[in-house]
GROMACS .gro file of C-alpha atoms in nm:
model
  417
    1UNK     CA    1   7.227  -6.953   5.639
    2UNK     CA    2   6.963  -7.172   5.569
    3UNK     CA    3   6.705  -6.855   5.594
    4UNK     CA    4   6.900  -6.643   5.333
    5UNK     CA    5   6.931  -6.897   5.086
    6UNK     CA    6   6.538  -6.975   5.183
    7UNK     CA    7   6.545  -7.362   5.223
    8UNK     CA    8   6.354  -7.594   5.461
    9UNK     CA    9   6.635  -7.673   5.713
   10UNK     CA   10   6.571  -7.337   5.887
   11UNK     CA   11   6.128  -7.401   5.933
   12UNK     CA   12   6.151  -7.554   6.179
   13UNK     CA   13   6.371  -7.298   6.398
   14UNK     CA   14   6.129  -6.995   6.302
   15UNK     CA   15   5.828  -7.179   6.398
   16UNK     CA   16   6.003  -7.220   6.761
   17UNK     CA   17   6.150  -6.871   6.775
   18UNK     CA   18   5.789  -6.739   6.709
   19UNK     CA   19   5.643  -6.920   6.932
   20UNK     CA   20   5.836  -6.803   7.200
   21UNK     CA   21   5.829  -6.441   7.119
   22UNK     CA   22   5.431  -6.445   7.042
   23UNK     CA   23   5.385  -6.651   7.410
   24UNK     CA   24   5.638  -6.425   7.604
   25UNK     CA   25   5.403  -6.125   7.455
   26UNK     CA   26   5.707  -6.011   7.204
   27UNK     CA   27   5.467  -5.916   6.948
   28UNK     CA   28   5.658  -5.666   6.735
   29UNK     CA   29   5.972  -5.905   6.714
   30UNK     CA   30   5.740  -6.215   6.645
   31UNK     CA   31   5.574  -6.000   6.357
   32UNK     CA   32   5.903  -5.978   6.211
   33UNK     CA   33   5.983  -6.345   6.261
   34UNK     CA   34   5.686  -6.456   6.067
   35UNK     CA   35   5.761  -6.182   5.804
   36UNK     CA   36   6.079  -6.298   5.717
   37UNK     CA   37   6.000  -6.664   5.727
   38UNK     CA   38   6.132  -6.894   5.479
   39UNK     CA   39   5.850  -6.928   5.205
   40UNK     CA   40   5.603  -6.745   5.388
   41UNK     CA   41   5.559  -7.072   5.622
   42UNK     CA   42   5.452  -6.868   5.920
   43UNK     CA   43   5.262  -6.588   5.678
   44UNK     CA   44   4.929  -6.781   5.716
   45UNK     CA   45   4.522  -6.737   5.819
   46UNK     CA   46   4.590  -6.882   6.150
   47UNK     CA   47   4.903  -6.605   6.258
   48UNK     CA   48   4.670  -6.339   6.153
   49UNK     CA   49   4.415  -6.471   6.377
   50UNK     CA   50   4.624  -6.516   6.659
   51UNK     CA   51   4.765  -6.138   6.660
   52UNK     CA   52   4.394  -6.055   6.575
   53UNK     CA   53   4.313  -6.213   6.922
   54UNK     CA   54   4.587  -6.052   7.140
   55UNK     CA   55   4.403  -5.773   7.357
   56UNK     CA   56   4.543  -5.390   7.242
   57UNK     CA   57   4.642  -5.179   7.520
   58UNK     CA   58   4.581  -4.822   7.524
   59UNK     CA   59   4.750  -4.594   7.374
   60UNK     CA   60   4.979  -4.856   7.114
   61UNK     CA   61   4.873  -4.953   6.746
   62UNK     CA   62   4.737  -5.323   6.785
   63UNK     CA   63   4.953  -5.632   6.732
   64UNK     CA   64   4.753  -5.716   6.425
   65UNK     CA   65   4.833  -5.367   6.281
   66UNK     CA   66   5.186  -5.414   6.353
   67UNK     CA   67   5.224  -5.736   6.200
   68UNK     CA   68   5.078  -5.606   5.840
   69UNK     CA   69   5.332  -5.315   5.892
   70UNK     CA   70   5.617  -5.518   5.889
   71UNK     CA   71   5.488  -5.678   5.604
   72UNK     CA   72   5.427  -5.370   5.421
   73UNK     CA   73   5.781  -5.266   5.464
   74UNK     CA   74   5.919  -5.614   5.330
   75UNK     CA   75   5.677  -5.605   5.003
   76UNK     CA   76   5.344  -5.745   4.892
   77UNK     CA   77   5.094  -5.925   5.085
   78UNK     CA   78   4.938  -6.242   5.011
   79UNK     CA   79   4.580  -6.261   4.940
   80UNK     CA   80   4.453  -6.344   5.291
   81UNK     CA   81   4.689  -6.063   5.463
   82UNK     CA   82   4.532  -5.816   5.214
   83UNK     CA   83   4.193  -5.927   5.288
   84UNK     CA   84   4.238  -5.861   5.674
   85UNK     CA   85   4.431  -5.555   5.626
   86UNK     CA   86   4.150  -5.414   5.399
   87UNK     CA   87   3.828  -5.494   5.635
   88UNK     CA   88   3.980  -5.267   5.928
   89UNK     CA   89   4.151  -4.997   5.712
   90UNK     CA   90   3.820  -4.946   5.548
   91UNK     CA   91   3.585  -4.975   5.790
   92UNK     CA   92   3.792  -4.696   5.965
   93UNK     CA   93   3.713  -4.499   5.609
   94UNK     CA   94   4.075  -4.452   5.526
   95UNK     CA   95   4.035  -4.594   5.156
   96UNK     CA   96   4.337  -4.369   5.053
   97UNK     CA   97   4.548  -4.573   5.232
   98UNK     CA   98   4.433  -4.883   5.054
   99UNK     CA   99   4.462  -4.660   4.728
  100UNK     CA  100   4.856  -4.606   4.797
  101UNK     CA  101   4.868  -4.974   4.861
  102UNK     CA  102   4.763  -5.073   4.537
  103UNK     CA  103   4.941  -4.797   4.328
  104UNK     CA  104   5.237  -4.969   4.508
  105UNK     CA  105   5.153  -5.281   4.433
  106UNK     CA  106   5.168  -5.387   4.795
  107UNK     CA  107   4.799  -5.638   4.788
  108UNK     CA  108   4.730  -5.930   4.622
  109UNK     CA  109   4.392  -5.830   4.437
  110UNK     CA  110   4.144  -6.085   4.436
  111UNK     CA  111   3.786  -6.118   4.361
  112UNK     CA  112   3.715  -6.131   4.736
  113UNK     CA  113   3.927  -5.817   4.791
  114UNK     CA  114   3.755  -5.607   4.524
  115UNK     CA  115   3.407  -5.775   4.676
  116UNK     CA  116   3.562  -5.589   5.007
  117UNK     CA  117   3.632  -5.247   4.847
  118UNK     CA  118   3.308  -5.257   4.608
  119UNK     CA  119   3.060  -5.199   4.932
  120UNK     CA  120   3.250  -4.880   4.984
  121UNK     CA  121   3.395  -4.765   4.652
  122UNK     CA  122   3.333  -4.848   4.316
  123UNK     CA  123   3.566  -4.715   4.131
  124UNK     CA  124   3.894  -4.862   4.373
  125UNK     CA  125   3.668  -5.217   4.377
  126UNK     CA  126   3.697  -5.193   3.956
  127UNK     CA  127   4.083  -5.120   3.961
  128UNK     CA  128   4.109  -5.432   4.168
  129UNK     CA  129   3.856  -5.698   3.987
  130UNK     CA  130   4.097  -5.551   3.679
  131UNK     CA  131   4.413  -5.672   3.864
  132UNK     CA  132   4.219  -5.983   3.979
  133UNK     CA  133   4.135  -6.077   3.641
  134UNK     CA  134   3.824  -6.116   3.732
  135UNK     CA  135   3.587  -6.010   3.377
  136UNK     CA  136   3.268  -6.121   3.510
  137UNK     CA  137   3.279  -5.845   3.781
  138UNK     CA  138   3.505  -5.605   3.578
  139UNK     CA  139   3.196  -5.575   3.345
  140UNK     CA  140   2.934  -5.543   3.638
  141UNK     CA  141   3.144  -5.225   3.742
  142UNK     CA  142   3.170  -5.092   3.434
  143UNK     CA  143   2.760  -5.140   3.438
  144UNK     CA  144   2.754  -4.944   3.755
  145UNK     CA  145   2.968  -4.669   3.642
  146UNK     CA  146   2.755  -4.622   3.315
  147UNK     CA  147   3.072  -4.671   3.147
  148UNK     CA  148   2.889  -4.881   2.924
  149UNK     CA  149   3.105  -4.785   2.628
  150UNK     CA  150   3.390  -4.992   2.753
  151UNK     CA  151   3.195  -5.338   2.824
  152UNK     CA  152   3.243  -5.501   2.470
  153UNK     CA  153   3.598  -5.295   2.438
  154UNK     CA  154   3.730  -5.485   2.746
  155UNK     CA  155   3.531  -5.843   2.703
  156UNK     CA  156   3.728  -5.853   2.367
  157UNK     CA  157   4.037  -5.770   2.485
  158UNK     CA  158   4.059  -6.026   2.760
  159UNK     CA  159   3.808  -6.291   2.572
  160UNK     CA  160   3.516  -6.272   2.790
  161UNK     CA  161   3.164  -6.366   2.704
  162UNK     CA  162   2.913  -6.136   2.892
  163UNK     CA  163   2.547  -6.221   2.918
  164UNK     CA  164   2.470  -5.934   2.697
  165UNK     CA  165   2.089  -5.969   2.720
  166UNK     CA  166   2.087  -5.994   3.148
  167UNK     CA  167   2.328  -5.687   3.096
  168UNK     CA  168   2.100  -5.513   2.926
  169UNK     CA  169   1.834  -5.609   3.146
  170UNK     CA  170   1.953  -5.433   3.434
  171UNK     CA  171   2.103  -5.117   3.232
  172UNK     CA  172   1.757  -5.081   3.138
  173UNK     CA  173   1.603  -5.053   3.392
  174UNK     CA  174   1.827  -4.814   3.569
  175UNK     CA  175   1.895  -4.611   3.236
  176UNK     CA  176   1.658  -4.624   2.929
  177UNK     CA  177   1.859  -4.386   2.735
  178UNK     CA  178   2.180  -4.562   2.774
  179UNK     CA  179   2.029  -4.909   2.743
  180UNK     CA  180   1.923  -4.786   2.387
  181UNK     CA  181   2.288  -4.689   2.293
  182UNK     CA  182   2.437  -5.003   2.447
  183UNK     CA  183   2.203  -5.215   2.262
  184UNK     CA  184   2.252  -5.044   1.899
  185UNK     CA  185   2.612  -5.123   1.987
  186UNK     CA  186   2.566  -5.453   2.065
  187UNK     CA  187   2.315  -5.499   1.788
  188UNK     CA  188   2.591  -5.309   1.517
  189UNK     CA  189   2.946  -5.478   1.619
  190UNK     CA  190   3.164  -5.511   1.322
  191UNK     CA  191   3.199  -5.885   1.424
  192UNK     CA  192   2.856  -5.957   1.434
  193UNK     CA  193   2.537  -5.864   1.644
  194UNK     CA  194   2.676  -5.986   2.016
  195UNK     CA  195   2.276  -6.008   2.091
  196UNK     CA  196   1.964  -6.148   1.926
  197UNK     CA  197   1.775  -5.860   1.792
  198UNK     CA  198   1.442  -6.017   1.891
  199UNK     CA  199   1.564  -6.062   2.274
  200UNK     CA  200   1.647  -5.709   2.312
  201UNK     CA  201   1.263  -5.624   2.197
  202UNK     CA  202   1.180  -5.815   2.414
  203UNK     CA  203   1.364  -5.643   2.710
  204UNK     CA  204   1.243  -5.302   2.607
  205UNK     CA  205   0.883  -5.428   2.610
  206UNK     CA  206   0.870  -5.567   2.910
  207UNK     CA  207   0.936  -5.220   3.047
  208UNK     CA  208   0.692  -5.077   2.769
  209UNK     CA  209   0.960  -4.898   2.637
  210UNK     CA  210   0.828  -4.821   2.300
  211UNK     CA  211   1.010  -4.521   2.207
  212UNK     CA  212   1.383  -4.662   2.301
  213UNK     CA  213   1.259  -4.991   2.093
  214UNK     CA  214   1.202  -4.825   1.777
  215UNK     CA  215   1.507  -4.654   1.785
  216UNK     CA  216   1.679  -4.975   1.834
  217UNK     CA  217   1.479  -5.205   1.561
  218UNK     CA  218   1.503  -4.867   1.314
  219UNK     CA  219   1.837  -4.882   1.331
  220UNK     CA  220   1.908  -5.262   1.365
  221UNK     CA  221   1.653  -5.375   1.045
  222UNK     CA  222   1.787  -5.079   0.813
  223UNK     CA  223   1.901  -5.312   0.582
  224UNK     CA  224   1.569  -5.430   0.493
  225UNK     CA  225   1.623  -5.822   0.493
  226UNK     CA  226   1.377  -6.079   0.405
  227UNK     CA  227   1.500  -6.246   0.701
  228UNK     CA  228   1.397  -5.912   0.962
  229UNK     CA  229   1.045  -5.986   0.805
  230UNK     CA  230   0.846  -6.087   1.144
  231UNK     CA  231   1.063  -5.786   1.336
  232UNK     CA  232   0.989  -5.539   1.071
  233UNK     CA  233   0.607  -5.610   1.124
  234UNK     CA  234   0.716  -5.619   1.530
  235UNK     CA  235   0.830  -5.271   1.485
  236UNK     CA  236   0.478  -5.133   1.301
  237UNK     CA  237   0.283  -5.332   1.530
  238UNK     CA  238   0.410  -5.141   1.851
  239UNK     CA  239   0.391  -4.841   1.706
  240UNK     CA  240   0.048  -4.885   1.563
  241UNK     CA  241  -0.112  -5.003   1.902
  242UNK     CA  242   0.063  -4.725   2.077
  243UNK     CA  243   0.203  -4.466   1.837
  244UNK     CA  244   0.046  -4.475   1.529
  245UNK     CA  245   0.165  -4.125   1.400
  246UNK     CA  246   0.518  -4.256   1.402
  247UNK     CA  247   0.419  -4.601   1.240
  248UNK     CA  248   0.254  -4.340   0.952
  249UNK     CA  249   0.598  -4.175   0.958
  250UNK     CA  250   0.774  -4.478   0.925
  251UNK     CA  251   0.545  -4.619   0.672
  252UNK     CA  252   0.552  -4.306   0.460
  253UNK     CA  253   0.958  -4.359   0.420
  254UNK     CA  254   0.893  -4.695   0.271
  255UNK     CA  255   1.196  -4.806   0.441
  256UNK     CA  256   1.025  -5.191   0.511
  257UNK     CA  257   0.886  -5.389   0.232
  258UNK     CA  258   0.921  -5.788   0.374
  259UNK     CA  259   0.647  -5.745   0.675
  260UNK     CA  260   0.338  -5.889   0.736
  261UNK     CA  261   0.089  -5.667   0.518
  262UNK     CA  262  -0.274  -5.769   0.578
  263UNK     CA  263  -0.174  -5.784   0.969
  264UNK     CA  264  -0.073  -5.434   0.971
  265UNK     CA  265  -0.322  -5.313   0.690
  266UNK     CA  266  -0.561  -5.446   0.933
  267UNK     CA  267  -0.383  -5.251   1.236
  268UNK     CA  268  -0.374  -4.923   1.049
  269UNK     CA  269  -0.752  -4.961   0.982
  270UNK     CA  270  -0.779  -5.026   1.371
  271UNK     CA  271  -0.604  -4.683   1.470
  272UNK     CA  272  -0.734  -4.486   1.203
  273UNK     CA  273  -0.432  -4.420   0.957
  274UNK     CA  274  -0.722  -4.492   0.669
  275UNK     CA  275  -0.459  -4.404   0.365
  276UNK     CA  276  -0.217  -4.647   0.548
  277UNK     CA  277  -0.486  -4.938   0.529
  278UNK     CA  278  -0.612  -4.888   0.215
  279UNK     CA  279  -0.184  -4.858   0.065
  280UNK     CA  280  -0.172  -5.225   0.237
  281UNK     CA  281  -0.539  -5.417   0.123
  282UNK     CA  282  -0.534  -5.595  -0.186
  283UNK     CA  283  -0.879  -5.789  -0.093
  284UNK     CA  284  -1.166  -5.564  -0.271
  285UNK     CA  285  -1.411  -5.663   0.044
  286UNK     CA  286  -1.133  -5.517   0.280
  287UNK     CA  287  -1.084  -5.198   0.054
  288UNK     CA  288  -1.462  -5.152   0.013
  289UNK     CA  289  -1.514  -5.110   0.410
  290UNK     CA  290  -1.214  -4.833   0.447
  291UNK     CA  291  -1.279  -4.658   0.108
  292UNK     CA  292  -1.636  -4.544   0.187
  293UNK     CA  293  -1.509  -4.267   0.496
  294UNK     CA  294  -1.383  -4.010   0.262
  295UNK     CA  295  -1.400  -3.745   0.528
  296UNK     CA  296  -1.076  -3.919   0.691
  297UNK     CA  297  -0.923  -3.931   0.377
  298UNK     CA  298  -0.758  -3.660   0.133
  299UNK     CA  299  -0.945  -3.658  -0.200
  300UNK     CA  300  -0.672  -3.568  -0.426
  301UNK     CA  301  -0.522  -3.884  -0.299
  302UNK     CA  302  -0.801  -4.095  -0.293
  303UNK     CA  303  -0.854  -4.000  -0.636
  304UNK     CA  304  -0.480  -4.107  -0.747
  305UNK     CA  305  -0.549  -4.458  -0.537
  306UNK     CA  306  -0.823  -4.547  -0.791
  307UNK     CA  307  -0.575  -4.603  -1.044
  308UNK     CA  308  -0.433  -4.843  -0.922
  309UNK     CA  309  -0.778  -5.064  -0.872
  310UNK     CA  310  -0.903  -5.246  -1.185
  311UNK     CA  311  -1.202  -5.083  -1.369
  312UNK     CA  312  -1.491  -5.362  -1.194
  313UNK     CA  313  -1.296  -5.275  -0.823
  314UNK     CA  314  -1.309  -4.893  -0.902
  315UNK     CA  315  -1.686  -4.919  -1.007
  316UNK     CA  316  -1.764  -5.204  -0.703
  317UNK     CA  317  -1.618  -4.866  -0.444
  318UNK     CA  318  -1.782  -4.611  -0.656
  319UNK     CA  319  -2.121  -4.823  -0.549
  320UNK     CA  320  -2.013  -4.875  -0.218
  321UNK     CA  321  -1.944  -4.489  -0.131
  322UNK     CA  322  -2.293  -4.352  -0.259
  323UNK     CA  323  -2.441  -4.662  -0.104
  324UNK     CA  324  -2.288  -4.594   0.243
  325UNK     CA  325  -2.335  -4.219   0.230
  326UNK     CA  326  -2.433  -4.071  -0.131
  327UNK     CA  327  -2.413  -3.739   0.088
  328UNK     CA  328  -2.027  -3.713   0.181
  329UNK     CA  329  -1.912  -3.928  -0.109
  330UNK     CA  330  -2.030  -3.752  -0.380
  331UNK     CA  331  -1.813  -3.512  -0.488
  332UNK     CA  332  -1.509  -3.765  -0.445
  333UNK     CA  333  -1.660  -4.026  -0.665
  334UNK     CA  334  -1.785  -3.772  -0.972
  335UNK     CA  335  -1.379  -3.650  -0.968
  336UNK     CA  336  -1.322  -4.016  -0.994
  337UNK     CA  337  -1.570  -4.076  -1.255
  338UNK     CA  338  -1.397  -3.775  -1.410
  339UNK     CA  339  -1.088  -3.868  -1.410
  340UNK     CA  340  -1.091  -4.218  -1.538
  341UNK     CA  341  -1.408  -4.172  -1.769
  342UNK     CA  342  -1.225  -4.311  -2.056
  343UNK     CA  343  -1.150  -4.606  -1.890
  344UNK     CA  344  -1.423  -4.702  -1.707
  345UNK     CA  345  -1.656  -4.627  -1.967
  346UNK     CA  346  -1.961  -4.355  -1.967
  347UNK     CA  347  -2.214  -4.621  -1.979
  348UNK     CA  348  -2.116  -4.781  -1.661
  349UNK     CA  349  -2.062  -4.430  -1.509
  350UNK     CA  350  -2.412  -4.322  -1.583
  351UNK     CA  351  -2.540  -4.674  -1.512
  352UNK     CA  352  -2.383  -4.603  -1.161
  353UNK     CA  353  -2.546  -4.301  -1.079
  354UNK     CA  354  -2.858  -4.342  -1.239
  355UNK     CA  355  -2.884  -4.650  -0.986
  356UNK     CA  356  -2.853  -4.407  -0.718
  357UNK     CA  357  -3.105  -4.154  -0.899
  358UNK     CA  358  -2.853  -3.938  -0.875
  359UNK     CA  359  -2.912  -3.638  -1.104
  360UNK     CA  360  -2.663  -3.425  -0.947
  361UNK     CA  361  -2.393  -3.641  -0.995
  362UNK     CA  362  -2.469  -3.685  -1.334
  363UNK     CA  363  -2.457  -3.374  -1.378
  364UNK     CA  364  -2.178  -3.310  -1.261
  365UNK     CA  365  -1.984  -3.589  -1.401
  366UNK     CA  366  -2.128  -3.600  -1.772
  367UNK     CA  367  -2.081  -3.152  -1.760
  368UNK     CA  368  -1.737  -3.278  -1.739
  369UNK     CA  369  -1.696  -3.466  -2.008
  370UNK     CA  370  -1.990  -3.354  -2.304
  371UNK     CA  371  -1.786  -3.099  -2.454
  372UNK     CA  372  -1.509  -3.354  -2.593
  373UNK     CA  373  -1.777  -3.644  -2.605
  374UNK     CA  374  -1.925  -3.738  -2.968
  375UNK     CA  375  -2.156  -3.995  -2.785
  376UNK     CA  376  -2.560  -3.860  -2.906
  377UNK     CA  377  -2.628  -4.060  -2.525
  378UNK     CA  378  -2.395  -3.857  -2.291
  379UNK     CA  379  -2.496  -3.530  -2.446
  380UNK     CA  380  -2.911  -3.690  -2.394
  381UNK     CA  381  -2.827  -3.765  -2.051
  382UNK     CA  382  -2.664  -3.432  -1.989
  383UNK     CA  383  -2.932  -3.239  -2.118
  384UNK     CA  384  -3.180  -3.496  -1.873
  385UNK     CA  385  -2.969  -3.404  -1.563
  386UNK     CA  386  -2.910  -3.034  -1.620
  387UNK     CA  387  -3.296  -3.049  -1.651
  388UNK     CA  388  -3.383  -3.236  -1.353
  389UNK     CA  389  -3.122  -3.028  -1.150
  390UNK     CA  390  -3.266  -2.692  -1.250
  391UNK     CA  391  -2.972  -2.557  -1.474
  392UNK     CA  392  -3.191  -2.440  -1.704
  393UNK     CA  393  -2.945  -2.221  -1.896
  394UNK     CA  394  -2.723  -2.493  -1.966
  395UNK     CA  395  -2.967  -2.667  -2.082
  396UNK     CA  396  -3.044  -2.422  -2.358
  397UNK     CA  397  -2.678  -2.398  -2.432
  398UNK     CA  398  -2.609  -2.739  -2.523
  399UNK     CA  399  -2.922  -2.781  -2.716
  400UNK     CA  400  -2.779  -2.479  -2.882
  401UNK     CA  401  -2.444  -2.566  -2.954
  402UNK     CA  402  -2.432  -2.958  -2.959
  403UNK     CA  403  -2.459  -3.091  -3.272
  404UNK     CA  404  -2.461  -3.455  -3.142
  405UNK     CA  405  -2.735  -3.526  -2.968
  406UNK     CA  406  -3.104  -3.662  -3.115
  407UNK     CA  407  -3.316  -3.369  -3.096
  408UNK     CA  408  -3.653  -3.614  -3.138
  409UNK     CA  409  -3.533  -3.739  -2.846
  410UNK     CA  410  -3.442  -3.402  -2.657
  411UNK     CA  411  -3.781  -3.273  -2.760
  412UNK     CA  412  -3.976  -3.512  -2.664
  413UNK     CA  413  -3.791  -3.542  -2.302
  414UNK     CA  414  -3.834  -3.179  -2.271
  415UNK     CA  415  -4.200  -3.164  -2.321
  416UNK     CA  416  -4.213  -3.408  -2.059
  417UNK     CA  417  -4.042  -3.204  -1.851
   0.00000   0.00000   0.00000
């Protein structure tokens, strides 16, 4: 009576009745003793141990086997009795048995169960950490699996707090391509970025990950905030030292304005992207040294950047190009002089390449501009340069046609001549 209604008045009467059967080798009738004991008295670590130690004979299923039988039949197992059932039943690879089990709901799961199952299937070992309530390994499963996807689904759910970052860490390094996606998810969640921006750079660098990083920062600094100023210039330094085509592409899109501009002016001088340095420089010492190697540069663009240089910095560069190679510079700096004649002023112009005794390129220039010039000194210098440059016909056609320049002057040059 005192069994069915499970009180204490009956422990004492079990413990005795097992103890006789288990010592009188009545192991199948003691199994069901301690099953049915009140409260699970006799359902302990040291009654598995002692059917674990009873010798099998051949040919019948072990005492231990038959004890977690009977259990099975009654209903679930405690946490220790589905630890010691597990060990055997897997190590004998029948995991489907242990899969019926748990669809049945005949284990307790426990962290120490699903550590059990994990060394010889992942996917049963995440179904129990799940029933275990366990996050901290639920999440390192999912990481196995390269379910990724479902990390920051779950840790919500159940309020769990991963260490993103050391996640990462290790996703990384056994999948790049996933650790990108995982960390644009991380870095875009609609509750906030679950990991600091700069920390996740600093995981894909330390793998030299470059590509994987800029896909990540391109994504996570889209915004363009004055705040993402030292990880926009993060992003165009890594690509610069090791990519610099895609720092020109990125650059080109304008889609940064808050970085660091002399330090990555400086870095696009360093790997060549010439335009690139000279869009960033705003000291005329800095622009000097870059403008000079017109061969790297387009001229019809090197033409437009002049107007955005005041008239002494345009004439300073105009010096510094014939200076550093009158040869290759030439032609760029008489379309410049062409260009922005009216604002830079003949005088200076001439002045300029007279300096460099430069008849060609006064030539050039002031052929350019005679014909709408009233000035009696540009069409004297003309006539001067077409002379010392051989254009002898032109020489006689402006003389012919001009009617502004001294012809004293002209004739006396010419007899020179």
């Amino acid at each position: 009576m005192a069994s069915r209604a499970n009180l204490p008045g009956a422990d004492d009467l079990y413990v005795k009745q097992y103890q006789h059967l288990f010592a009188s080798g009545q192991y199948a009738e003691a199994a069901k003793i301690a099953a049915s004991s009140p409260r699970g008295i006799l359902r302990t670590p040291a009654t598995i141990e002692q059917f674990k130690q009873v010798p099998v004979q051949p040919g019948t299923l072990s005492p231990i086997l038959q004890y977690f039988g009977i259990l099975l039949e009654k209903g679930e197992l405690n946490k220790y009795e589905s630890l010691e059932l597990a060990r055997p039943v897997l190590a004998q690879g029948r995991k489907q048995l242990l899969e019926k089990w748990l669809k049945e709901n005949k284990l307790e799961c426990s962290e120490e169960l699903g550590d059990i199952v994990r060394l010889h299937d992942m996917t049963l070992a995440l179904s129990v950490y799940l029933r275990a309530n366990t996050p901290n390994k639920v999440v390192a499963c999912f990481a196995e699996l390269g379910q990724y996807d479902k990390i920051v689904l779950y840790s919500k759910k159940v309020g769990y707090q991963p260490d993103y970052a050391a996640l990462l860490q290790h996703i990384m390094r056994v999948a790049p391509e996933k650790g990108a996606e995982f960390a644009t998810q991380l870095a875009n969640d609609e509750a906030g970025p679950l990991v600091d921006v700069e920390r996740v750079v600093d995981i894909f660098m330390s793998q030299n990950l470059i590509q994987p990083a800029t896909a990540f920062l391109l994504d996570a600094l889209k915004e363009n905030k004055p705040e993402q100023a030292h990880l926009q210039t993060r992003l165009l330094e890594m690509n610069l030292m090791n990519a610099p085509q895609v720092a020109d592409a990125i650059l080109g899109n304008e889609m940064f304005s808050h970085y660091d501009r002399p330090r990555i002016a400086n870095l696009c001088e360093k790997a060549g992207l010439l335009q690139r340095a000279l869009e960033h420089y705003e000291d005329i010492a800095d622009i000097k040294r870059v403008i000079v190697h017109t061969n790297a540069l387009s001229a019809e663009w090197l033409v437009n950047y002049f107007s955005r240089l005041t008239t002494d910095q345009s004439l300073e560069c105009m010096k510094e190009m014939l200076r550093i190679n009158i040869r290759q510079n030439l032609q760029v700096v008489i379309q410049v002089a062409t260009k922005y004649s009216d604002i830079l002023g003949p005088v200076k112009i001439i002045e300029m390449f007279e300096s460099f005794k430069s008849a060609e390129g006064l030539y050039y220039y002031l052929g350019s501009v005679v014909n709408l010039s009233q000035d009696p000194e540009v069409h004297f210098k003309y006539i001067q340069a077409a002379t010392r440059t051989g254009q002898i016909r032109e020489v006689e056609r402006i003389c012919r046609e001009s009617n502004f320049y001294n012809p004293e002057k002209v004739k006396n040059f010419l007899k020179e001549a």
